[in-house]
Coordinates of C-alpha atoms in Angstrom, one line a residue:
M42 CA -34.0 6.8 20.6
L43 CA -36.2 4.6 18.3
K44 CA -36.7 7.5 16.0
F45 CA -33.0 8.0 15.7
V46 CA -32.4 4.3 15.0
G47 CA -35.1 4.5 12.4
I48 CA -33.4 7.4 10.6
Q49 CA -30.1 5.5 10.5
L50 CA -31.8 2.3 9.1
K51 CA -33.5 4.4 6.5
F52 CA -30.2 5.8 5.3
I53 CA -28.7 2.3 5.2
F54 CA -31.5 0.7 3.3
S55 CA -31.8 3.6 0.9
Y56 CA -28.1 3.2 0.2
L57 CA -28.5 -0.6 -0.3
F58 CA -31.4 -0.1 -2.7
V59 CA -29.5 2.3 -4.9
L60 CA -26.5 0.0 -4.7
M61 CA -28.6 -3.0 -5.9
L62 CA -29.9 -1.0 -8.8
L63 CA -26.4 0.1 -9.7
C64 CA -25.1 -3.5 -9.5
F65 CA -28.0 -4.7 -11.6
Y66 CA -27.1 -2.2 -14.3
V67 CA -23.4 -2.9 -14.2
F68 CA -23.8 -6.7 -14.3
H69 CA -25.9 -6.5 -17.4
A70 CA -24.4 -3.6 -19.2
M71 CA -20.6 -4.0 -18.7
P72 CA -18.1 -6.7 -19.5
N73 CA -17.1 -9.0 -16.7
E74 CA -13.4 -8.8 -16.8
D75 CA -10.9 -8.7 -13.9
V76 CA -7.6 -6.9 -13.7
V77 CA -5.2 -9.2 -11.8
M78 CA -3.5 -7.1 -9.1
Y79 CA -2.1 -9.2 -6.3
D80 CA -1.5 -8.3 -2.8
E81 CA 2.0 -9.7 -2.0
D82 CA 3.7 -7.1 0.1
V83 CA 7.4 -6.8 1.2
S84 CA 6.5 -4.0 3.5
W85 CA 3.5 -1.7 3.3
F86 CA 1.6 -1.4 0.1
L87 CA -1.6 -2.6 -1.5
Y88 CA -1.1 -4.7 -4.6
D89 CA 1.6 -6.3 -6.7
Q90 CA 1.5 -6.7 -10.5
Y91 CA 3.1 -9.4 -12.6
D92 CA 1.8 -9.3 -16.1
Y93 CA 1.3 -12.6 -18.0
V94 CA 3.4 -11.2 -20.9
S95 CA 6.5 -11.1 -18.7
A96 CA 6.1 -14.7 -17.8
S97 CA 5.9 -15.7 -21.5
L98 CA 9.0 -13.7 -22.3
E99 CA 10.8 -15.3 -19.4
A100 CA 9.9 -18.8 -20.6
S101 CA 10.9 -18.1 -24.2
T102 CA 14.0 -19.8 -25.4
V103 CA 14.7 -17.2 -28.1
D104 CA 15.8 -13.7 -27.0
P105 CA 13.1 -11.2 -27.9
T106 CA 14.0 -8.2 -29.9
V107 CA 13.1 -4.6 -29.0
L108 CA 10.2 -4.7 -31.4
D109 CA 9.0 -7.9 -29.8
I110 CA 9.0 -6.2 -26.4
Y111 CA 7.1 -3.3 -27.8
Y112 CA 4.4 -5.1 -29.8
F113 CA 3.9 -8.1 -27.5
C114 CA 4.4 -6.6 -24.1
I115 CA 4.3 -2.8 -23.9
T116 CA 1.3 -2.4 -26.2
E117 CA -0.5 -5.2 -24.4
I118 CA -0.1 -3.2 -21.2
L119 CA -0.9 0.2 -22.5
F120 CA -3.8 -0.6 -24.7
G121 CA -5.0 -3.9 -23.1
D122 CA -7.3 -4.6 -20.2
T123 CA -4.9 -3.2 -17.6
G124 CA -4.5 0.2 -19.2
R125 CA -8.2 0.5 -19.9
K126 CA -9.2 -0.2 -16.3
I127 CA -6.7 2.3 -15.0
I128 CA -7.9 5.0 -17.4
Q129 CA -11.5 4.3 -16.3
L130 CA -10.5 4.6 -12.6
Y131 CA -8.8 8.0 -13.4
M132 CA -11.9 9.2 -15.1
L133 CA -14.1 8.3 -12.1
C134 CA -11.8 10.2 -9.8
L135 CA -11.8 13.2 -12.0
L136 CA -15.6 13.0 -12.2
R137 CA -15.8 13.0 -8.4
N138 CA -13.6 16.1 -8.3
A139 CA -15.8 17.8 -10.8
I140 CA -18.9 17.1 -8.8
C141 CA -17.3 18.5 -5.7
C142 CA -16.4 21.7 -7.6
L143 CA -20.1 22.3 -8.4
G144 CA -21.1 24.7 -5.7
F145 CA -24.9 24.3 -6.0
L146 CA -25.1 20.6 -5.1
P147 CA -26.2 19.7 -1.6
D148 CA -23.7 17.9 0.6
E149 CA -25.8 14.8 0.7
V150 CA -25.7 14.5 -3.1
I151 CA -21.9 15.0 -3.1
L152 CA -21.3 12.4 -0.4
L153 CA -23.6 9.8 -2.1
S154 CA -22.1 10.3 -5.5
S155 CA -18.6 9.9 -4.1
S156 CA -19.6 6.7 -2.4
L157 CA -21.3 5.2 -5.5
L158 CA -18.4 6.2 -7.8
G159 CA -16.2 4.3 -5.4
V160 CA -18.4 1.2 -5.6
I161 CA -18.4 1.4 -9.4
A162 CA -14.6 1.6 -9.3
V163 CA -14.3 -1.5 -7.1
F164 CA -16.7 -3.4 -9.4
L165 CA -14.7 -2.4 -12.5
W166 CA -11.6 -3.9 -11.0
H167 CA -13.0 -6.8 -9.0
S168 CA -16.3 -7.6 -10.6
N169 CA -18.8 -9.4 -8.3
L170 CA -16.2 -9.3 -5.4
V171 CA -17.5 -5.8 -4.8
I172 CA -20.2 -7.3 -2.5
Y173 CA -17.5 -8.2 0.1
S174 CA -16.1 -4.7 0.2
V175 CA -19.6 -3.2 0.6
S176 CA -20.4 -5.8 3.3
S177 CA -17.3 -4.8 5.2
V178 CA -18.4 -1.2 5.2
I179 CA -22.0 -1.7 6.2
I180 CA -21.2 -4.3 8.9
G181 CA -18.4 -2.2 10.1
Y182 CA -20.7 0.9 10.5
C183 CA -23.3 -1.1 12.4
W184 CA -20.6 -2.7 14.6
M185 CA -19.1 0.7 15.4
R186 CA -22.5 2.2 16.3
I187 CA -23.3 -0.7 18.6
C188 CA -19.9 -0.3 20.3
I189 CA -20.4 3.5 20.7
W190 CA -23.8 2.8 22.3
L191 CA -22.7 0.0 24.6
C192 CA -19.0 0.5 25.4
P193 CA -17.5 3.5 23.8
Q194 CA -14.3 3.2 25.9
Y195 CA -13.5 0.0 24.0
L196 CA -14.4 1.3 20.6
A197 CA -10.9 1.2 19.2
L198 CA -10.1 -2.3 20.5
L199 CA -13.4 -3.7 19.2
T200 CA -13.1 -2.1 15.8
C201 CA -9.6 -3.3 15.3
S202 CA -10.7 -6.8 16.3
Y203 CA -13.6 -6.6 13.8
A204 CA -11.4 -5.4 11.0
M205 CA -8.9 -8.2 11.4
V206 CA -11.5 -10.9 11.9
Y207 CA -13.4 -9.8 8.8
I208 CA -10.3 -10.0 6.6
L209 CA -9.3 -13.4 7.9
F210 CA -12.9 -14.6 7.6
C211 CA -13.0 -13.6 3.9
Q212 CA -9.6 -15.3 3.4
F213 CA -10.4 -18.6 4.9
F214 CA -14.2 -19.0 4.4
L215 CA -15.7 -16.7 1.8
L216 CA -13.1 -16.3 -0.9
T217 CA -10.7 -18.5 -2.9
A218 CA -7.0 -17.8 -2.6
E219 CA -7.0 -16.1 -6.0
E220 CA -10.0 -14.0 -5.2
F221 CA -8.6 -12.9 -1.8
N222 CA -5.3 -11.9 -3.5
K223 CA -7.3 -9.6 -5.8
L224 CA -9.5 -8.0 -3.1
S225 CA -7.2 -7.9 -0.1
G226 CA -5.9 -4.4 -0.9
T227 CA -9.4 -2.9 -0.9
L228 CA -10.3 -4.7 2.3
M229 CA -7.1 -3.5 3.9
I230 CA -7.8 0.1 3.0
I231 CA -11.3 -0.1 4.4
A232 CA -10.0 -1.7 7.6
M233 CA -7.4 1.0 8.1
K234 CA -10.1 3.7 7.7
Q235 CA -12.3 2.0 10.2
I236 CA -9.4 1.7 12.7
S237 CA -8.3 5.3 12.3
L238 CA -11.9 6.5 12.9
S239 CA -12.3 4.4 16.0
F240 CA -9.0 5.7 17.6
A241 CA -10.0 9.3 16.9
F242 CA -13.6 9.0 18.1
G243 CA -14.4 12.1 20.3
I244 CA -13.0 14.6 17.9
S245 CA -15.8 16.6 16.3
K246 CA -15.2 15.8 12.7
W247 CA -14.4 12.1 13.3
T248 CA -17.4 11.7 15.6
A249 CA -19.6 13.1 12.9
A250 CA -18.4 10.4 10.5
C251 CA -19.3 7.7 13.1
H252 CA -22.8 9.1 13.5
E253 CA -23.7 10.1 9.9
P254 CA -24.1 7.1 7.5
L255 CA -23.4 9.1 4.3
A256 CA -20.2 10.7 5.7
F257 CA -19.0 7.3 6.8
L258 CA -19.9 5.6 3.5
S259 CA -18.3 8.4 1.5
Y260 CA -15.1 8.0 3.5
M261 CA -14.9 4.3 3.3
T262 CA -15.7 3.9 -0.4
D263 CA -14.0 7.1 -1.6
V264 CA -13.3 6.6 -5.3
G265 CA -9.9 8.2 -5.0
T266 CA -8.6 5.8 -2.4
V267 CA -10.7 2.6 -2.2
V268 CA -9.2 0.6 -5.0
C269 CA -5.4 1.3 -4.8
G270 CA -5.2 3.5 -1.8
P271 CA -3.6 5.5 -0.4
W272 CA -4.9 5.6 3.1
L273 CA -6.0 9.1 4.1
S274 CA -7.4 10.4 7.4
F275 CA -11.0 11.5 7.5
E276 CA -9.8 15.1 7.9
R277 CA -7.9 14.9 4.6
H278 CA -10.9 13.2 3.0
C279 CA -13.1 16.2 4.1
E280 CA -10.5 18.6 2.5
M281 CA -10.8 16.6 -0.8
M282 CA -14.6 17.0 -0.7
K283 CA -14.5 20.8 -0.6
K284 CA -15.0 23.1 -3.6
K285 CA -11.7 24.2 -5.1
H286 CA -10.5 27.0 -7.3
Y287 CA -10.0 26.0 -10.9
R288 CA -6.3 26.7 -10.7
C289 CA -6.0 24.2 -7.9
L290 CA -7.8 21.7 -10.1
L291 CA -5.6 22.3 -13.1
N292 CA -2.5 22.0 -10.9
N293 CA -3.6 18.7 -9.6
I294 CA -4.3 17.4 -13.1
R295 CA -0.8 18.5 -14.2
W296 CA 0.8 16.6 -11.4
A297 CA -1.5 13.6 -12.0
V298 CA -0.4 13.4 -15.6
V299 CA 3.2 13.2 -14.6
S300 CA 2.4 10.7 -11.8
G301 CA 0.4 8.5 -14.2
G302 CA 3.3 8.6 -16.7
Y303 CA 5.7 7.3 -14.0
A304 CA 3.2 4.6 -13.1
F305 CA 3.2 3.1 -16.6
L306 CA 7.0 3.4 -16.9
F307 CA 7.4 1.3 -13.7
L308 CA 4.9 -1.2 -15.0
I309 CA 6.6 -1.5 -18.3
Y310 CA 10.0 -2.1 -16.6
S311 CA 8.5 -4.6 -14.2
S312 CA 6.6 -6.6 -16.7
C313 CA 8.7 -6.3 -19.9
L314 CA 12.1 -4.8 -19.5
S315 CA 13.4 -6.5 -16.4
W316 CA 13.1 -10.0 -17.9
W317 CA 14.7 -8.8 -21.1
L318 CA 17.7 -7.1 -19.4
F319 CA 18.3 -10.1 -17.0
P320 CA 17.3 -13.3 -18.9
N321 CA 17.2 -16.6 -17.1
R322 CA 20.4 -17.8 -18.7
M323 CA 22.3 -15.4 -16.4
R324 CA 21.6 -17.8 -13.6
T325 CA 24.6 -19.9 -14.8
I326 CA 26.8 -16.8 -14.3
N327 CA 25.5 -15.9 -10.9
R328 CA 22.2 -16.7 -9.3
W329 CA 22.3 -13.4 -7.4
I330 CA 21.7 -11.6 -10.7
I331 CA 18.3 -13.4 -11.1
A332 CA 17.6 -12.8 -7.4
F333 CA 18.2 -9.1 -8.0
R334 CA 16.0 -9.1 -11.1
D335 CA 13.1 -10.8 -9.3
A336 CA 13.4 -8.5 -6.3
Q337 CA 13.6 -5.3 -8.4
S338 CA 10.8 -6.4 -10.6
F339 CA 8.7 -6.8 -7.5
R340 CA 9.7 -3.4 -6.2
T341 CA 9.0 -1.6 -9.5
S342 CA 5.6 -3.3 -9.6
H343 CA 4.9 -1.8 -6.2
Y344 CA 6.0 1.6 -7.4
F345 CA 3.5 1.3 -10.3
I346 CA 0.6 0.7 -7.9
C347 CA 1.8 3.5 -5.6
F348 CA 1.9 6.0 -8.5
V349 CA -1.5 4.8 -9.7
S350 CA -2.9 5.4 -6.2
Q351 CA -1.2 8.8 -6.0
T352 CA -2.6 9.8 -9.4
C353 CA -6.1 8.8 -8.2
A354 CA -5.8 10.9 -5.1
L355 CA -4.6 13.9 -7.1
L356 CA -7.4 13.6 -9.6
A357 CA -10.0 13.1 -6.8
G358 CA -8.9 16.4 -5.3
F359 CA -6.1 15.7 -2.8
E360 CA -4.6 19.0 -1.6
C361 CA -0.8 18.9 -1.2
H362 CA 0.6 20.9 1.6
Q363 CA 3.4 23.4 0.9
D364 CA 6.1 21.1 2.3
T365 CA 4.9 18.1 0.3
N366 CA 6.2 17.0 -3.1
P367 CA 3.2 16.0 -5.2
L368 CA 5.2 13.2 -6.7
H369 CA 6.2 11.8 -3.4
L370 CA 2.8 11.5 -1.7
V371 CA 3.0 7.7 -1.5
V372 CA 6.4 6.4 -2.4
E373 CA 9.9 7.6 -3.1
P374 CA 11.5 5.0 -5.4
L375 CA 15.0 6.4 -5.2
Q376 CA 15.0 6.1 -1.4
C377 CA 13.9 2.5 -1.8
E378 CA 16.4 1.5 -4.5
W379 CA 19.3 3.3 -2.8
P380 CA 18.3 3.5 0.8
R381 CA 20.4 5.3 3.4
S382 CA 19.1 2.7 5.8
L383 CA 16.4 0.1 6.1
V384 CA 14.5 2.4 8.4
N385 CA 14.4 5.0 5.6
L386 CA 13.3 2.3 3.2
V387 CA 10.3 1.4 5.4
V388 CA 9.3 5.1 5.6
S389 CA 9.6 5.7 1.9
W390 CA 8.0 2.4 0.8
N391 CA 4.5 3.6 1.4
R392 CA 4.3 6.9 3.3
P393 CA 0.6 7.0 4.1
F394 CA 0.7 3.4 5.4
H395 CA 3.8 4.3 7.5
S396 CA 2.0 7.3 8.9
F397 CA -1.0 5.1 9.8
L398 CA 1.1 2.5 11.5
K399 CA 3.2 5.0 13.3
T400 CA 0.2 6.9 14.6
H401 CA -2.2 4.1 15.5
V402 CA 0.2 1.3 16.4
F403 CA 3.8 2.3 17.1
Q404 CA 3.1 5.4 19.2
R405 CA 0.5 3.5 21.3
I406 CA 2.8 0.6 22.3
K407 CA 6.2 2.2 22.4
F408 CA 6.0 2.5 26.2
H409 CA 6.6 -1.3 26.2
G410 CA 10.0 -0.7 24.7
H411 CA 11.5 -0.1 21.2
F412 CA 11.9 -3.7 20.4
V413 CA 8.2 -4.6 21.2
A414 CA 7.0 -1.5 19.3
V415 CA 8.9 -2.3 16.2
F416 CA 7.8 -6.0 16.1
G417 CA 4.2 -5.2 17.1
T418 CA 4.0 -2.7 14.2
F419 CA 5.3 -5.2 11.7
C420 CA 2.9 -7.9 13.0
I421 CA -0.1 -5.6 12.6
S422 CA 1.1 -4.7 9.1
A423 CA 1.2 -8.4 8.2
L424 CA -2.3 -9.1 9.7
L425 CA -3.8 -6.3 7.7
H426 CA -2.9 -8.2 4.6
G427 CA -4.4 -11.5 5.9
Y428 CA -2.5 -14.6 6.9
N429 CA 0.4 -15.3 4.5
F430 CA 3.6 -17.1 5.7
Q431 CA 5.7 -15.6 2.9
L432 CA 4.6 -12.0 3.7
S433 CA 4.9 -12.6 7.5
A434 CA 8.4 -14.1 7.1
V435 CA 9.6 -11.1 5.0
L436 CA 8.0 -8.5 7.3
L437 CA 9.3 -10.0 10.5
S438 CA 12.7 -10.4 9.0
L439 CA 12.6 -6.8 7.9
G440 CA 11.5 -5.7 11.3
F441 CA 14.5 -7.6 12.9
Y442 CA 16.8 -6.1 10.3
C443 CA 15.6 -2.5 11.0
Y444 CA 15.8 -2.9 14.7
S445 CA 19.4 -4.3 14.6
E446 CA 20.6 -1.7 12.1
Y447 CA 19.0 1.2 14.1
I448 CA 20.5 0.2 17.4
L449 CA 24.0 -0.4 15.8
R450 CA 24.1 2.9 14.0
E451 CA 22.9 4.8 17.0
K452 CA 25.7 3.4 19.1
L453 CA 28.3 3.9 16.3
A454 CA 27.2 7.5 15.9
R455 CA 27.8 8.2 19.6
L456 CA 31.1 6.3 19.5
F457 CA 32.6 8.0 16.5
Q458 CA 30.7 11.3 16.8
A459 CA 29.7 11.0 13.2
C460 CA 26.5 11.5 11.2
I461 CA 25.9 7.8 10.6
R462 CA 22.6 7.3 12.3
A463 CA 19.8 5.3 10.6
R464 CA 17.9 8.6 10.0
S465 CA 19.7 11.6 8.6
C466 CA 20.9 14.1 11.2
Y467 CA 19.6 17.7 11.3
C468 CA 21.7 20.5 10.1
N469 CA 22.6 21.7 13.6
C470 CA 23.5 18.3 15.0
T471 CA 26.4 18.1 17.5
H472 CA 28.4 15.4 15.7
K473 CA 32.0 16.3 14.9
R474 CA 32.2 14.3 11.7
K475 CA 29.6 15.7 9.3
W476 CA 28.2 14.2 6.1
F477 CA 31.3 14.8 3.9
H478 CA 33.8 13.4 6.4
P479 CA 35.6 10.3 4.9
L480 CA 34.6 8.1 7.8
T481 CA 30.9 9.2 7.6
M482 CA 30.8 8.6 3.9
V483 CA 32.3 5.1 4.1
V484 CA 30.0 3.9 6.9
N485 CA 26.9 5.3 5.2
L486 CA 27.9 3.8 1.9
T487 CA 28.5 0.4 3.6
F488 CA 25.1 0.4 5.1
T489 CA 23.5 1.5 1.9
L490 CA 25.1 -1.4 0.0
L491 CA 24.1 -3.8 2.8
G492 CA 20.5 -2.5 2.5
V493 CA 20.5 -3.2 -1.2
F494 CA 21.8 -6.7 -0.5
H495 CA 19.1 -7.4 2.1
L496 CA 16.4 -6.1 -0.3
T497 CA 17.6 -8.5 -3.0
Y498 CA 17.5 -11.4 -0.5
L499 CA 14.1 -10.6 0.9
G500 CA 12.5 -9.8 -2.4
M501 CA 13.8 -12.8 -4.3
V502 CA 10.9 -15.0 -2.9
Y503 CA 8.4 -12.9 -4.9
D504 CA 9.4 -14.5 -8.2
S505 CA 6.8 -15.0 -11.0
G506 CA 5.7 -18.7 -10.9
S507 CA 2.7 -20.9 -11.6
A508 CA 1.6 -20.7 -7.9
E509 CA 1.7 -17.0 -7.7
E510 CA -2.0 -16.3 -8.2
Q511 CA -2.9 -18.6 -5.2
G512 CA 0.1 -17.5 -3.1
Y513 CA 3.2 -19.4 -2.3
N514 CA 3.4 -21.8 0.6
A515 CA 6.0 -21.8 3.4
M516 CA 8.3 -24.3 1.7
H517 CA 8.7 -22.0 -1.3
T518 CA 10.0 -19.1 0.9
I519 CA 12.3 -21.4 3.0
S520 CA 13.7 -23.2 0.0
M521 CA 14.5 -19.9 -1.8
W522 CA 16.4 -18.6 1.2
R523 CA 18.0 -22.0 1.8
E524 CA 19.6 -21.8 -1.7
M525 CA 21.3 -18.7 -0.5
A526 CA 22.3 -20.3 2.8
F527 CA 20.2 -17.8 4.8
I528 CA 23.1 -15.5 4.5
S529 CA 21.1 -12.3 4.9
H530 CA 19.6 -13.6 8.2
W531 CA 23.1 -14.5 9.5
I532 CA 24.4 -11.0 8.7
A533 CA 21.4 -9.5 10.5
L534 CA 22.0 -11.7 13.5
A535 CA 25.7 -10.6 13.5
T536 CA 24.5 -7.0 13.3
F537 CA 22.2 -7.6 16.3
I538 CA 25.0 -9.2 18.4
I539 CA 27.5 -6.5 17.6
A540 CA 24.9 -3.8 18.5
K541 CA 24.2 -5.4 21.8
L542 CA 27.9 -5.8 22.6
L543 CA 28.8 -2.2 21.9
P544 CA 28.5 0.2 24.9

């Protein structure tokens, strides 16, 4: 037993020693600049981006020309610090993939290089905050080993508790509000990986990750997922680490180029074009126009981060299954902008995060009832981002909206025998009124427009203001919704009452 513990400690201290040398080199040889990526989430995603250039354009009293937008916003994004950091991250992911394709390297070297590249990536984005990410991994590994040794039957519960407590401890005691907003996405990804490992303990591959330090560290700090996500299971991580045929590598690079292009297009729209298309003077015409602009700018910034994370996964060696669209690994923007239902929106907003919550939260508590399962899932989603009233209010509202719409449309589908459920019917469904029936089309269109309205209302609280870097307080969220007379909440309440009254 003592010999086994000594071997584990040797691996940990060796890793720490290499990490210290790496940090010493990076601190003295590289510029100390941060990319500001904030973690303000409407549903399930990692970061949000509001570039400082968009704020200056918004505050300008003179309408900028197309050339102004290009020279003072688009070029600043593409060739400035943000674009440089993203390209560096892409290169690190591609380097990891190339290392995995070298068939003569031992597995230990591949695992260690993958982990160290991930630490470098976190440092490039968050500078000295990398120490809190590494601490989360090392303490988490030691905690899981102790739990496996003393009480393996409670491993999942204790690991979940540790992950939540560590995030909250960083938020309230170790980091400033601005620092936590930068790092919370990385902390959340690490927490999700630890939780998924604990729930699947006992399966051979997953058990090996809990016992072998290098496998655990490689999974937690995988360069393709640790900065921007997405969350991947340990099994998919192992697939990424395998040697691949050069055709598969070229195919991944081809899709990564397309995905990376989409990422920058969404960033340009969010940071530059949205403020130009919908200037502040339109508030005098209708304040809902500005609310729509702020909400859509927030959503497109989320699409940017999702496509960056998708590009990283593809460059790092993620293998797409035959039934998976390589451009829809993480997010489906069209399903979010024009949703069939709010349930579809939640699924399409961040597919890996939805898969994680469905597998490890919803499926495990659904025996308590659908209502409890939905709200429990949204509560865990909020906690993974740390404590944030604005985020919690939006998430819990969205959970109530989803539940109300789901129940109402299920009952309406049975009542009218029409394909108007929250989720699309299968081709062989028993409904008499199919997709192209006039009643079906009218009802589905009505709920789609209602979903767009709810998204505008919920997303308007994520405007770009002076307090954004530290996070908005409760009064900001309440005052924004009060200006709109809480109309979306009243509509959701009416939806809930009608759903309960219907047989």
